Short mmCIF file of C-alpha atoms in Angstrom, two decimals:
data_model
loop_
_atom_site.label_atom_id
_atom_site.label_comp_id
_atom_site.label_asym_id
_atom_site.label_seq_id
_atom_site.Cartn_x
_atom_site.Cartn_y
_atom_site.Cartn_z
CA MET A 1 86.72 104.47 100.91
CA PHE A 2 89.62 101.81 99.88
CA LEU A 3 88.91 98.89 102.48
CA LEU A 4 91.23 95.91 103.35
CA GLN A 5 90.53 92.66 103.97
CA PHE A 6 92.26 90.17 105.11
CA GLY A 7 92.29 87.20 108.11
CA SER A 8 94.16 87.21 110.10
CA ARG A 9 95.19 89.76 112.79
CA ASP A 10 99.11 89.09 113.70
CA LEU A 11 100.17 89.54 109.85
CA MET A 12 101.16 92.82 108.83
CA ARG A 13 99.91 94.59 105.16
CA ILE A 14 101.36 96.14 103.02
CA VAL A 15 100.24 98.08 100.20
CA ILE A 16 101.19 99.75 96.90
CA TYR A 17 99.50 101.46 95.29
CA ILE A 18 100.47 103.81 91.36
CA SER A 19 98.67 107.43 91.19
CA ARG A 20 99.54 109.77 88.38
CA ALA A 21 100.53 113.75 89.85
CA LYS A 22 97.58 116.94 89.30
CA HIS A 23 99.67 119.50 89.46
CA ARG A 24 104.40 119.52 88.78
CA PHE A 25 105.56 118.94 91.55
CA THR A 26 109.51 121.38 92.81
CA ALA A 27 112.07 119.81 94.59
CA ARG A 28 110.53 121.38 97.69
CA ASP A 29 107.15 120.42 97.53
CA LEU A 30 108.59 117.00 97.22
CA ALA A 31 110.43 117.70 100.25
CA ASP A 32 108.22 118.75 102.70
CA LEU A 33 106.06 115.97 101.23
CA ARG A 34 108.38 113.57 102.17
CA ASP A 35 109.63 114.75 105.56
CA LEU A 36 105.51 115.32 105.79
CA ALA A 37 104.92 111.11 105.42
CA ALA A 38 107.85 109.86 106.97
CA ALA A 39 106.92 112.56 110.09
CA ARG A 40 103.09 109.89 110.28
CA ASN A 41 104.43 106.41 108.47
CA ARG A 42 106.93 106.60 112.16
CA SER A 43 103.96 107.65 114.42
CA LEU A 44 102.69 104.77 113.01
CA ASN A 45 105.42 102.71 112.76
CA ILE A 46 104.85 101.93 108.56
CA THR A 47 107.52 101.62 106.23
CA GLY A 48 108.23 101.83 103.17
CA LEU A 49 109.36 102.98 99.82
CA LEU A 50 107.13 106.54 97.65
CA LEU A 51 109.09 106.96 94.17
CA PHE A 52 107.78 110.22 91.95
CA ASP A 53 109.18 110.40 88.50
CA GLY A 54 108.12 113.43 87.62
CA THR A 55 104.65 112.32 86.83
CA ARG A 56 103.43 109.09 88.40
CA PHE A 57 103.91 108.12 91.40
CA ILE A 58 104.31 104.74 93.23
CA GLN A 59 104.46 103.29 97.36
CA ALA A 60 104.49 100.50 98.67
CA LEU A 61 103.31 101.79 102.98
CA GLU A 62 103.84 98.20 105.19
CA GLY A 63 102.22 97.90 108.92
CA ASP A 64 100.27 97.04 111.22
CA ALA A 65 96.31 97.15 108.75
CA ALA A 66 94.33 99.66 111.13
CA ALA A 67 97.26 101.55 110.85
CA VAL A 68 97.66 101.31 106.74
CA GLN A 69 93.71 101.90 106.17
CA LEU A 70 94.38 104.85 108.02
CA VAL A 71 97.25 105.82 105.62
CA MET A 72 95.23 104.40 102.60
CA ASP A 73 92.50 106.36 103.74
CA ARG A 74 94.20 110.04 103.88
CA ILE A 75 95.53 109.46 100.17
CA THR A 76 92.31 107.86 98.20
CA ASN A 77 91.13 112.10 99.48
CA ASP A 78 94.29 113.99 98.47
CA SER A 79 93.91 115.85 95.77
CA ARG A 80 97.88 115.77 94.60
CA HIS A 81 96.85 112.82 92.96
CA ASP A 82 94.27 111.42 90.62
CA ASN A 83 93.92 107.45 88.54
CA ILE A 84 95.08 105.24 91.66
CA SER A 85 95.71 101.38 90.80
CA TYR A 86 96.50 98.95 93.92
CA PHE A 87 98.89 96.34 93.47
CA LYS A 88 96.60 92.71 95.93
CA PRO A 89 97.64 93.64 98.62
CA ILE A 90 99.87 91.68 100.93
CA GLU A 91 99.96 89.58 104.43
CA THR A 92 103.15 89.30 105.30
CA ASP A 93 105.12 88.84 109.36
CA HIS A 94 107.88 90.12 108.68
CA ARG A 95 108.87 93.35 106.85
CA GLN A 96 110.01 94.04 103.33
CA PHE A 97 111.16 97.65 103.68
CA ASN A 98 113.09 97.96 107.66
CA TRP A 99 112.57 102.07 106.96
CA TRP A 100 111.13 105.38 105.33
CA SER A 101 111.77 106.17 102.06
CA THR A 102 111.39 108.50 98.92
CA GLU A 103 113.31 108.76 96.13
CA TYR A 104 112.27 110.65 92.75
CA ARG A 105 114.39 111.55 89.68
CA ASP A 106 114.96 115.50 89.25
CA GLU A 107 117.22 117.24 87.13
CA ASN A 108 120.59 115.06 87.19
CA ASP A 109 118.29 111.57 85.47
CA LEU A 110 118.09 113.58 82.81
CA CYS A 111 121.71 113.88 81.89
CA ASP A 112 122.51 110.20 83.30
CA GLY A 113 119.68 108.31 82.29
CA GLY A 114 119.73 105.20 84.70
CA GLY A 115 120.63 107.50 88.02
CA PHE A 116 116.68 106.91 89.07
CA LEU A 117 116.34 102.80 88.36
CA ASP A 118 120.32 103.35 89.55
CA ARG A 119 118.54 104.49 92.48
CA VAL A 120 115.65 102.48 93.21
CA MET A 121 117.54 98.86 92.10
CA LYS A 122 120.00 99.59 95.70
CA HIS A 123 116.25 100.88 97.38
CA VAL A 124 114.65 97.40 97.70
CA ALA A 125 117.85 95.31 97.23
CA ASP A 126 116.96 93.34 100.53
CA VAL A 127 113.70 93.08 99.97
CA LYS A 128 112.99 89.97 99.99
CA CYS A 129 109.24 88.93 97.73
CA ASP A 130 109.90 89.62 94.02
CA SER A 131 106.56 91.08 92.89
CA ILE A 132 106.97 93.93 95.29
CA LYS A 133 110.77 93.88 94.01
CA ALA A 134 109.51 93.03 89.84
CA ALA A 135 106.67 96.77 90.90
CA PHE A 136 109.96 99.82 91.47
CA ILE A 137 112.52 98.30 89.48
CA GLY A 138 109.21 97.74 86.35
CA PHE A 139 108.20 101.13 87.03
CA ALA A 140 111.32 103.77 87.64
CA ALA A 141 112.75 101.32 84.08
CA LEU A 142 109.21 102.79 82.18
CA SER A 143 109.90 106.39 83.92
CA LEU A 144 114.24 105.58 81.57
CA ARG A 145 112.13 104.06 79.00
CA ARG A 146 109.42 106.84 78.64
CA ARG A 147 112.40 109.70 79.76
CA LEU A 148 114.68 108.21 76.69
CA THR A 149 111.85 108.05 74.33
CA SER A 150 110.06 112.28 74.41
#
């Protein structure tokens, strides 16, 4: 069990993690994952961003600490990925993401190179926390670099 520990109960929690996919995901798999996650997160008043680069996931979840914990417990036990690494949780009094979104690298990104990075930069343009912004842009930039060198 991944346990979040915080002081004040009035603040929202933001948890970011990176994991590795254990199998290949089709566009349909990703759409199903996106739809299910969006519905569950909406029901818990959780917002955030989920990215997939073809190999790895990065996700930010923000909301009530108990709701975020519930989602993190489910994610920790999800057999579709492993090697989960967590960033230091953040306490905040305002949302960084006022919406729920998913993004993934697709076949078109193989042709235009920076398409995934460009889309990620648009997703985090309004994020106020520089460390969150850096985590997502860095993830996308490394994904692009790996694609260009492979």
